[in-house]
Coordinates of C-alpha atoms (C1' of nucleotides) in Angstrom, one line a residue:
Chain A
X1 CA -28.3 -20.3 23.2
X2 CA -26.5 -20.8 19.8
X3 CA -26.8 -17.5 18.0
X4 CA -26.3 -17.7 14.2
X5 CA -23.7 -15.4 12.6
X6 CA -24.9 -14.0 9.3
X7 CA -22.3 -13.6 6.5
X8 CA -22.9 -10.9 3.9
X9 CA -21.0 -9.5 0.9
X10 CA -21.4 -5.8 0.0
X11 CA -19.7 -3.6 -2.6
X12 CA -18.7 0.0 -2.8
X13 CA -18.8 0.9 -6.6
X14 CA -17.2 4.0 -7.9
X15 CA -17.8 5.8 -11.2
X16 CA -16.8 9.2 -12.5
X17 CA -19.6 11.5 -13.4
X18 CA -19.9 15.3 -13.5
X19 CA -20.5 17.0 -10.2
X20 CA -24.1 18.4 -10.0
X21 CA -22.9 22.0 -9.3
X22 CA -19.3 22.4 -10.5
X23 CA -19.7 20.0 -13.4
X24 CA -16.2 18.6 -12.8
X25 CA -15.6 14.9 -12.9
X26 CA -16.3 13.5 -9.5
X27 CA -16.7 10.1 -7.8
X28 CA -20.2 8.7 -7.5
X29 CA -21.5 5.5 -6.0
X30 CA -24.8 3.6 -6.1
X31 CA -26.8 3.0 -2.9
X32 CA -29.9 0.8 -2.2
X33 CA -32.8 1.9 -0.1
X34 CA -33.5 -0.5 2.7
X35 CA -37.0 -2.0 2.5
X36 CA -37.0 -3.7 5.9
X37 CA -35.7 -3.3 9.4
X38 CA -33.2 -2.5 10.7
X39 CA -32.6 0.9 9.2
X40 CA -35.8 0.8 7.1
X41 CA -35.8 3.6 4.5
X42 CA -32.1 4.4 4.9
X43 CA -29.5 4.1 2.1
X44 CA -27.1 1.2 2.2
X45 CA -24.4 -0.5 0.1
X46 CA -25.6 -3.0 -2.4
X47 CA -25.0 -6.6 -1.2
X48 CA -26.6 -9.7 0.2
X49 CA -26.1 -12.9 2.1
X50 CA -23.4 -15.2 0.9
X51 CA -24.8 -18.3 -0.8
X52 CA -23.2 -21.6 0.0
X53 CA -22.3 -22.3 -3.6
X54 CA -20.8 -18.8 -4.3
X55 CA -17.3 -17.6 -4.2
X56 CA -16.9 -14.3 -2.4
X57 CA -16.2 -12.2 -5.5
X58 CA -19.0 -14.0 -7.4
X59 CA -21.4 -13.0 -4.6
X60 CA -20.3 -9.4 -5.0
X61 CA -20.8 -9.5 -8.7
X62 CA -24.2 -11.1 -8.5
X63 CA -25.7 -8.7 -5.9
X64 CA -24.3 -5.8 -7.8
X65 CA -25.7 -6.9 -11.1
X66 CA -29.1 -7.7 -9.5
X67 CA -29.5 -4.3 -7.9
X68 CA -27.6 -1.8 -10.1
X69 CA -27.1 -3.6 -13.4
X70 CA -23.4 -3.1 -13.2
X71 CA -20.7 -5.6 -14.2
X72 CA -17.6 -3.7 -13.3
X73 CA -14.2 -4.5 -14.8
X74 CA -12.3 -4.0 -11.6
X75 CA -13.4 -5.7 -8.4
X76 CA -11.2 -6.1 -5.3
X77 CA -11.7 -7.1 -1.7
X78 CA -11.6 -4.1 0.7
X79 CA -12.0 -5.4 4.2
X80 CA -14.2 -7.5 6.5
X81 CA -16.2 -5.9 9.1
X82 CA -17.4 -7.9 12.1
X83 CA -17.9 -5.7 15.1
X84 CA -20.5 -7.0 17.5
X85 CA -22.5 -3.8 17.6
X86 CA -22.7 -3.0 13.9
X87 CA -26.2 -4.4 13.6
X88 CA -28.9 -5.7 16.0
X89 CA -28.3 -9.2 14.7
X90 CA -24.7 -10.5 14.4
X91 CA -23.6 -10.0 10.8
X92 CA -20.1 -10.1 9.4
X93 CA -19.7 -8.2 6.1
X94 CA -17.0 -8.9 3.6
X95 CA -16.8 -5.7 1.6
X96 CA -15.5 -5.3 -2.0
X97 CA -14.9 -2.2 -3.9
X98 CA -15.4 -1.8 -7.7
X99 CA -14.4 0.6 -10.4
X100 CA -16.8 1.3 -13.2
X101 CA -15.6 2.5 -16.6
X102 CA -17.5 5.2 -18.4
X103 CA -19.0 2.9 -21.1
X104 CA -20.1 0.4 -18.4
X105 CA -21.5 3.2 -16.3
X106 CA -23.8 4.2 -19.2
X107 CA -25.5 0.8 -18.8
X108 CA -26.3 1.4 -15.1
X109 CA -29.9 1.4 -14.2
X110 CA -31.5 3.6 -11.5
X111 CA -34.3 1.3 -10.2
X112 CA -37.0 2.3 -7.7
X113 CA -34.7 1.8 -4.7
X114 CA -31.4 2.4 -6.3
X115 CA -29.8 5.9 -6.6
X116 CA -26.4 7.3 -7.2
X117 CA -24.7 9.9 -4.9
X118 CA -21.6 12.0 -4.9
X119 CA -19.2 9.8 -2.9
X120 CA -17.9 12.5 -0.6
X121 CA -21.3 13.7 0.3
X122 CA -23.2 10.6 1.4
X123 CA -24.6 11.0 4.9
X124 CA -26.6 9.0 7.4
X125 CA -26.2 5.6 5.8
X126 CA -27.5 2.3 7.3
X127 CA -25.3 0.3 9.6
X128 CA -21.6 1.4 9.6
X129 CA -21.7 2.0 5.9
X130 CA -20.5 5.6 6.3
X131 CA -17.2 4.4 7.8
X132 CA -17.0 1.7 5.0
X133 CA -17.4 4.3 2.3
X134 CA -14.8 6.6 3.9
X135 CA -12.3 3.7 4.1
X136 CA -13.0 2.7 0.5
X137 CA -12.3 6.3 -0.6
X138 CA -9.0 6.4 1.3
X139 CA -7.9 3.1 -0.2
X140 CA -8.9 4.1 -3.7
X141 CA -7.0 7.4 -3.4
X142 CA -3.9 5.8 -2.0
X143 CA -3.9 3.0 -4.5
X144 CA -4.2 5.3 -7.4
X145 CA -0.8 6.8 -6.6
X146 CA 1.2 3.5 -6.6
X147 CA -0.7 1.3 -9.1
X148 CA -2.3 1.2 -12.6
X149 CA -5.9 1.2 -11.4
X150 CA -6.6 4.5 -13.0
X151 CA -7.1 2.5 -16.2
X152 CA -10.0 0.8 -14.6
X153 CA -11.8 4.1 -15.2
X154 CA -10.3 4.9 -18.6
X155 CA -10.4 1.5 -20.2
X156 CA -7.5 0.1 -22.3
X157 CA -7.3 3.0 -24.7
X158 CA -7.0 6.6 -23.6
X159 CA -5.3 9.9 -24.0
X160 CA -2.9 11.2 -21.5
X161 CA -5.3 14.0 -20.6
X162 CA -8.0 11.5 -19.9
X163 CA -5.7 9.7 -17.6
X164 CA -4.7 12.9 -15.9
X165 CA -8.4 13.8 -15.5
X166 CA -9.0 10.6 -13.5
X167 CA -6.1 11.4 -11.2
X168 CA -7.3 14.9 -10.7
X169 CA -10.9 13.9 -10.0
X170 CA -10.1 11.1 -7.6
X171 CA -7.2 12.7 -5.8
X172 CA -8.9 16.1 -5.8
X173 CA -5.9 18.1 -7.0
X174 CA -4.6 19.6 -10.2
X175 CA -1.5 18.2 -11.9
X176 CA 1.0 19.8 -14.2
X177 CA 0.1 18.4 -17.7
X178 CA 3.7 18.4 -18.9
X179 CA 5.1 16.6 -15.9
X180 CA 2.2 14.2 -15.6
X181 CA 2.7 13.2 -19.3
X182 CA 6.3 12.4 -18.8
X183 CA 5.6 10.4 -15.6
X184 CA 2.8 8.5 -17.3
X185 CA 4.9 7.6 -20.3
X186 CA 7.7 6.5 -18.1
X187 CA 5.5 3.4 -17.5
X188 CA 6.7 1.0 -20.2
X189 CA 3.2 -0.7 -20.3
X190 CA 1.8 2.5 -21.8
X191 CA 2.4 2.5 -25.6
X192 CA 1.3 4.8 -28.4
X193 CA -1.3 3.3 -30.8
X194 CA -0.3 5.8 -33.6
X195 CA -3.9 6.9 -33.8
X196 CA -5.2 10.3 -32.7
X197 CA -8.5 11.5 -31.2
X198 CA -10.4 13.8 -33.5
X199 CA -13.3 16.2 -32.9
X200 CA -11.5 18.5 -30.5
X201 CA -11.2 22.2 -31.1
X202 CA -7.5 22.0 -30.7
X203 CA -4.5 19.8 -31.5
X204 CA -5.7 16.2 -31.6
X205 CA -4.3 14.1 -28.7
X206 CA -2.5 10.8 -29.3
X207 CA -4.3 7.7 -28.2
X208 CA -2.3 5.3 -26.0
X209 CA -3.0 1.8 -24.9
X210 CA -2.2 -0.2 -21.8
X211 CA -0.2 -3.3 -22.6
X212 CA -1.3 -6.2 -20.5
X213 CA 1.6 -8.4 -19.5
Chain B
X1 CA -30.7 -28.4 1.2
X2 CA -29.5 -25.5 3.3
X3 CA -25.7 -25.9 3.7
X4 CA -24.2 -24.1 6.7
X5 CA -21.2 -21.7 6.0
X6 CA -18.6 -21.9 8.7
X7 CA -16.8 -18.7 9.7
X8 CA -13.3 -19.0 11.1
X9 CA -10.6 -16.6 12.1
X10 CA -6.9 -17.5 11.6
X11 CA -3.6 -15.7 12.2
X12 CA -0.2 -15.6 10.6
X13 CA 2.2 -14.5 13.3
X14 CA 5.7 -13.5 12.5
X15 CA 8.7 -13.3 14.8
X16 CA 12.4 -12.8 14.2
X17 CA 14.7 -15.6 15.3
X18 CA 18.1 -16.8 14.1
X19 CA 18.1 -19.0 11.0
X20 CA 19.0 -22.6 11.9
X21 CA 21.9 -22.8 9.5
X22 CA 23.1 -19.2 8.7
X23 CA 22.2 -17.8 12.1
X24 CA 21.0 -14.6 10.6
X25 CA 17.8 -13.1 11.8
X26 CA 14.9 -14.6 9.9
X27 CA 11.1 -14.6 9.9
X28 CA 9.5 -17.6 11.8
X29 CA 5.9 -18.4 12.3
X30 CA 4.0 -20.8 14.6
X31 CA 1.8 -23.6 13.2
X32 CA -0.6 -26.0 14.8
X33 CA -0.8 -29.7 13.9
X34 CA -4.3 -30.7 12.9
X35 CA -5.8 -33.4 15.2
X36 CA -8.9 -34.1 13.0
X37 CA -10.0 -34.5 9.4
X38 CA -9.6 -32.8 6.9
X39 CA -5.9 -32.6 6.7
X40 CA -5.3 -34.7 9.8
X41 CA -1.7 -34.5 10.9
X42 CA -0.8 -31.5 8.6
X43 CA 0.4 -28.2 9.9
X44 CA -2.1 -25.3 9.8
X45 CA -2.4 -21.7 10.9
X46 CA -3.7 -21.2 14.5
X47 CA -7.3 -20.2 14.5
X48 CA -10.8 -21.2 15.3
X49 CA -14.5 -20.6 14.7
X50 CA -15.8 -17.1 15.3
X51 CA -17.9 -17.0 18.4
X52 CA -21.1 -15.0 18.3
X53 CA -20.0 -12.7 21.1
X54 CA -16.5 -12.0 19.8
X55 CA -15.2 -9.2 17.6
X56 CA -13.0 -10.4 14.7
X57 CA -9.7 -9.3 16.2
X58 CA -10.7 -10.6 19.6
X59 CA -11.2 -13.9 18.1
X60 CA -7.8 -13.8 16.5
X61 CA -6.2 -12.9 19.9
X62 CA -8.0 -15.6 21.8
X63 CA -7.2 -18.4 19.4
X64 CA -3.5 -17.3 19.3
X65 CA -3.2 -17.0 23.0
X66 CA -4.9 -20.4 23.5
X67 CA -2.6 -22.3 21.1
X68 CA 0.7 -20.4 21.1
X69 CA 0.7 -18.3 24.3
X70 CA 1.3 -15.2 22.2
X71 CA -0.2 -11.8 22.8
X72 CA 1.3 -9.9 20.0
X73 CA 1.5 -6.1 20.0
X74 CA 0.6 -5.7 16.4
X75 CA -2.4 -7.4 14.9
X76 CA -3.9 -6.4 11.5
X77 CA -6.5 -7.9 9.2
X78 CA -4.9 -9.5 6.1
X79 CA -7.7 -10.9 3.8
X80 CA -10.7 -13.0 3.8
X81 CA -10.6 -16.3 1.9
X82 CA -13.9 -17.9 0.8
X83 CA -13.3 -20.0 -2.3
X84 CA -15.8 -22.9 -2.5
X85 CA -13.0 -25.5 -2.9
X86 CA -10.7 -24.6 -0.1
X87 CA -12.1 -27.3 2.2
X88 CA -14.6 -30.2 1.9
X89 CA -17.1 -28.2 4.0
X90 CA -17.7 -24.6 3.1
X91 CA -15.6 -22.4 5.4
X92 CA -14.8 -18.7 5.1
X93 CA -11.6 -17.7 6.8
X94 CA -10.9 -14.2 7.9
X95 CA -7.1 -14.1 8.3
X96 CA -5.1 -11.7 10.4
X97 CA -1.4 -11.3 10.6
X98 CA 0.6 -10.4 13.7
X99 CA 4.1 -9.2 14.6
X100 CA 5.7 -10.5 17.7
X101 CA 8.4 -8.5 19.6
X102 CA 11.5 -10.3 20.8
X103 CA 10.5 -10.0 24.5
X104 CA 7.0 -11.3 23.8
X105 CA 8.5 -14.0 21.6
X106 CA 10.4 -15.3 24.6
X107 CA 7.1 -16.0 26.3
X108 CA 5.9 -18.3 23.5
X109 CA 5.3 -21.9 24.3
X110 CA 5.9 -24.8 22.0
X111 CA 3.1 -27.2 23.0
X112 CA 2.6 -30.8 21.9
X113 CA 1.0 -29.7 18.6
X114 CA 2.5 -26.3 18.2
X115 CA 5.8 -25.7 16.4
X116 CA 7.7 -22.8 14.8
X117 CA 9.0 -22.8 11.3
X118 CA 11.1 -20.6 9.0
X119 CA 8.4 -18.6 7.2
X120 CA 10.0 -18.9 3.7
X121 CA 10.4 -22.7 4.1
X122 CA 7.0 -23.9 5.2
X123 CA 5.7 -26.6 2.8
X124 CA 2.5 -28.7 2.4
X125 CA 0.3 -27.0 4.8
X126 CA -3.4 -27.8 5.3
X127 CA -6.1 -26.1 3.2
X128 CA -4.8 -23.1 1.2
X129 CA -2.6 -22.0 4.0
X130 CA 0.5 -22.0 1.9
X131 CA -1.0 -19.3 -0.3
X132 CA -2.1 -17.4 2.7
X133 CA 1.4 -17.5 4.2
X134 CA 2.9 -16.3 0.9
X135 CA 0.4 -13.5 0.7
X136 CA 1.1 -12.4 4.3
X137 CA 4.8 -12.4 3.6
X138 CA 4.3 -10.2 0.6
X139 CA 2.1 -7.8 2.5
X140 CA 4.6 -7.6 5.4
X141 CA 7.5 -6.9 3.1
X142 CA 5.7 -4.3 1.2
X143 CA 4.3 -2.5 4.3
X144 CA 7.7 -2.4 5.9
X145 CA 8.8 0.0 3.2
X146 CA 6.1 2.6 3.6
X147 CA 5.1 2.5 7.3
X148 CA 6.5 2.2 10.8
X149 CA 5.6 -1.4 11.5
X150 CA 9.3 -2.3 11.9
X151 CA 8.9 -1.0 15.4
X152 CA 6.4 -3.8 16.1
X153 CA 9.5 -6.0 16.1
X154 CA 11.9 -3.7 17.9
X155 CA 9.6 -2.3 20.6
X156 CA 9.4 1.3 21.5
X157 CA 13.1 1.6 22.3
X158 CA 15.8 0.5 19.9
X159 CA 19.1 1.4 18.3
X160 CA 19.3 2.3 14.7
X161 CA 21.3 -0.9 14.0
X162 CA 18.5 -3.0 15.5
X163 CA 16.0 -1.2 13.3
X164 CA 18.2 -1.8 10.3
X165 CA 18.5 -5.4 11.2
X166 CA 14.7 -5.8 11.1
X167 CA 14.6 -4.3 7.6
X168 CA 17.5 -6.5 6.4
X169 CA 16.0 -9.6 7.8
X170 CA 12.5 -9.1 6.6
X171 CA 13.3 -7.6 3.2
X172 CA 16.2 -9.9 2.6
X173 CA 18.8 -7.4 1.5
X174 CA 21.6 -5.4 3.1
X175 CA 21.4 -1.7 3.6
X176 CA 24.1 1.0 3.9
X177 CA 24.3 1.8 7.6
X178 CA 25.1 5.5 7.0
X179 CA 22.2 6.1 4.6
X180 CA 19.8 4.0 6.6
X181 CA 20.5 6.0 9.7
X182 CA 19.8 9.3 8.0
X183 CA 16.7 8.0 6.5
X184 CA 15.4 6.6 9.8
X185 CA 16.2 9.8 11.7
X186 CA 14.4 11.8 9.0
X187 CA 11.2 10.4 10.7
X188 CA 10.4 13.1 13.3
X189 CA 8.7 10.5 15.5
X190 CA 12.1 8.9 16.2
X191 CA 13.8 10.8 19.0
X192 CA 17.0 10.2 21.0
X193 CA 16.6 9.1 24.6
X194 CA 20.1 10.4 25.5
X195 CA 20.9 6.9 26.8
X196 CA 23.3 4.5 25.2
X197 CA 23.5 0.7 25.0
X198 CA 26.4 -0.8 26.9
X199 CA 28.1 -4.2 26.8
X200 CA 29.2 -4.0 23.1
X201 CA 32.8 -4.5 22.1
X202 CA 32.7 -1.3 20.2
X203 CA 31.3 2.2 20.4
X204 CA 28.0 2.1 22.4
X205 CA 25.0 2.9 20.1
X206 CA 22.5 5.6 21.1
X207 CA 19.1 4.4 22.1
X208 CA 16.1 6.0 20.3
X209 CA 12.4 5.9 21.1
X210 CA 9.3 6.0 18.9
X211 CA 7.1 8.9 19.8
X212 CA 3.5 7.8 19.7
X213 CA 1.3 10.7 18.4
Chain C
dG1 C1' -5.1 34.9 -36.9
dC2 C1' -6.7 33.5 -32.4
dA3 C1' -7.9 30.3 -28.7
dA4 C1' -7.0 26.1 -26.5
dA5 C1' -5.1 22.1 -25.4
dA6 C1' -1.1 18.9 -26.9
dG7 C1' 3.5 18.2 -26.5
dT8 C1' 8.8 19.5 -25.8
dG9 C1' 12.8 21.6 -23.5
dT10 C1' 15.2 23.4 -19.7
dT11 C1' 16.3 25.0 -15.2
dT12 C1' 16.1 24.3 -10.4
dC13 C1' 15.7 21.8 -6.2
dA14 C1' 15.4 17.8 -3.3
dA15 C1' 16.2 13.0 -2.4
dT16 C1' 19.0 8.9 -3.0
dT17 C1' 23.3 6.6 -3.5
dA18 C1' 28.1 5.6 -2.9
dC19 C1' 31.9 5.9 -0.2
dA20 C1' 35.6 8.1 2.5
dC21 C1' 36.6 9.0 7.1
dC22 C1' 36.4 9.9 12.2
dC23 C1' 34.7 8.2 17.0
dA24 C1' 34.3 5.4 21.2
dT25 C1' 34.4 1.2 23.3
dG26 C1' 36.3 -3.9 24.7
dT27 C1' 40.1 -6.7 24.5
Chain D
dA1 C1' 47.2 -0.6 19.6
dC2 C1' 43.7 -2.6 17.0
dA3 C1' 39.4 -4.5 15.7
dT4 C1' 34.6 -3.4 15.3
dG5 C1' 30.6 -1.3 14.6
dG6 C1' 28.6 3.7 15.5
dG7 C1' 28.3 7.9 13.5
dT8 C1' 29.4 12.2 10.3
dG9 C1' 30.7 14.5 5.8
dT10 C1' 30.4 15.0 1.0
dA11 C1' 30.4 14.5 -4.0
dA12 C1' 27.7 12.4 -7.8
dT13 C1' 23.5 10.8 -9.5
dT14 C1' 18.8 10.6 -10.1
dG15 C1' 14.2 12.2 -10.0
dA16 C1' 10.4 15.7 -9.0
dA17 C1' 8.7 20.2 -9.8
dA18 C1' 8.2 24.7 -12.1
dC19 C1' 7.5 27.0 -16.1
dA20 C1' 8.7 28.9 -20.8
dC21 C1' 7.9 27.7 -25.3
dT22 C1' 6.5 25.3 -29.7
dT23 C1' 2.8 22.6 -32.3
dT24 C1' -1.6 21.5 -34.3
dT25 C1' -6.2 21.6 -34.6
dG26 C1' -11.3 24.3 -35.0
dC27 C1' -13.4 28.4 -35.7

DNA sequence: GCAAAAGTGTTTCAATTACACCCATGT
DNA sequence: ACATGGGTGTAATTGAAACACTTTTGC
């Protein structure tokens, strides 16, 4: 009795959008409604079976683009889940997580079976996808503190306040603007463009840029 | 033309043994000589195809025990490699890494086709296993600085000098004994047993224990 | 001028580093 | 006694946090 093991690639995509009640920037993610058993009608992570000719990350990009219209700038492997009991049939999922910039986010499409949810409020997902989302959130929050991935949200040009806003939204805390600024500018890859952002009802903030090595 | 995707689980196992020339504690790992094409005769990571009834980590444990006799205390998923060009046939490898304690290491068997090598000196492995070993080394070295995994080498009971020796061997540096001691004891999970280690030609060091939460 | 956020300066406190020095054992 | 690593003390340096204060814009 040779049982076939299915191999799928799924992606947790994060974007920052205003919270529906508080209005403050918050993490959202897109989910796809299942149109077949198991878990018919439940929400699940976008993904699909790995094609023989596709790299793992190419598979993640393709299934994301097909369902949500997204082509995120940052894509990174999260973990592979292969428990025996995560689905009636044996399926191993290689899960990626993606960060979506504001401009790219605007291009996202909400299809018939695609909808965005506040990341910390998703409930009763298909398979073990709740655990996967929780794990992705933990990894994102941890990684923000020791790497430059905040710029995957801001893009290459940004003000210090925008960068701080990303940290505050993702890590769910508030940061001292003065100290954050110093800490951010201690990164030698962050350099001033000389230009300033207009249209604010206060002093125009300087625009910085992330120098790629 | 439906091409089958093979799914394998492999493991990079690390143990500390004296370096063949310098004698200083160094990372070693076990490799298996391939007895079929592709890469016949080359050294490769222990592993095997995922069985339909096995969890991913169970698969790692089984293939490790079968080939090397090891049953490591620490086993952790590293990454999944699925590039289309990593083998003539399409194979996706879910790779784990393991840490082997000294007492467990003594139980290791060097079979006909199993041999241990200095981790930083392995060359010309089968498939993309050189890149995998490098990645595992980087992850191990990074993780040692922000977690408690050093104890996966020492076991639950240890002297501060033994713990320091692990750090020095893995991270390839030398640490101030006084400062390392303070820093280690700042961890509230490390508590004195009250016992001391005898047989040394100097002041007997205190034995500490890692309190599991 | 006033509000509001950008940006600078300064003081305090905690953590890291460097290194001098004492302690307990085997030989 | 003395060599050796275990273990303690302490001053100097660095970095994080707290917060007062100045700057520049729109209205």
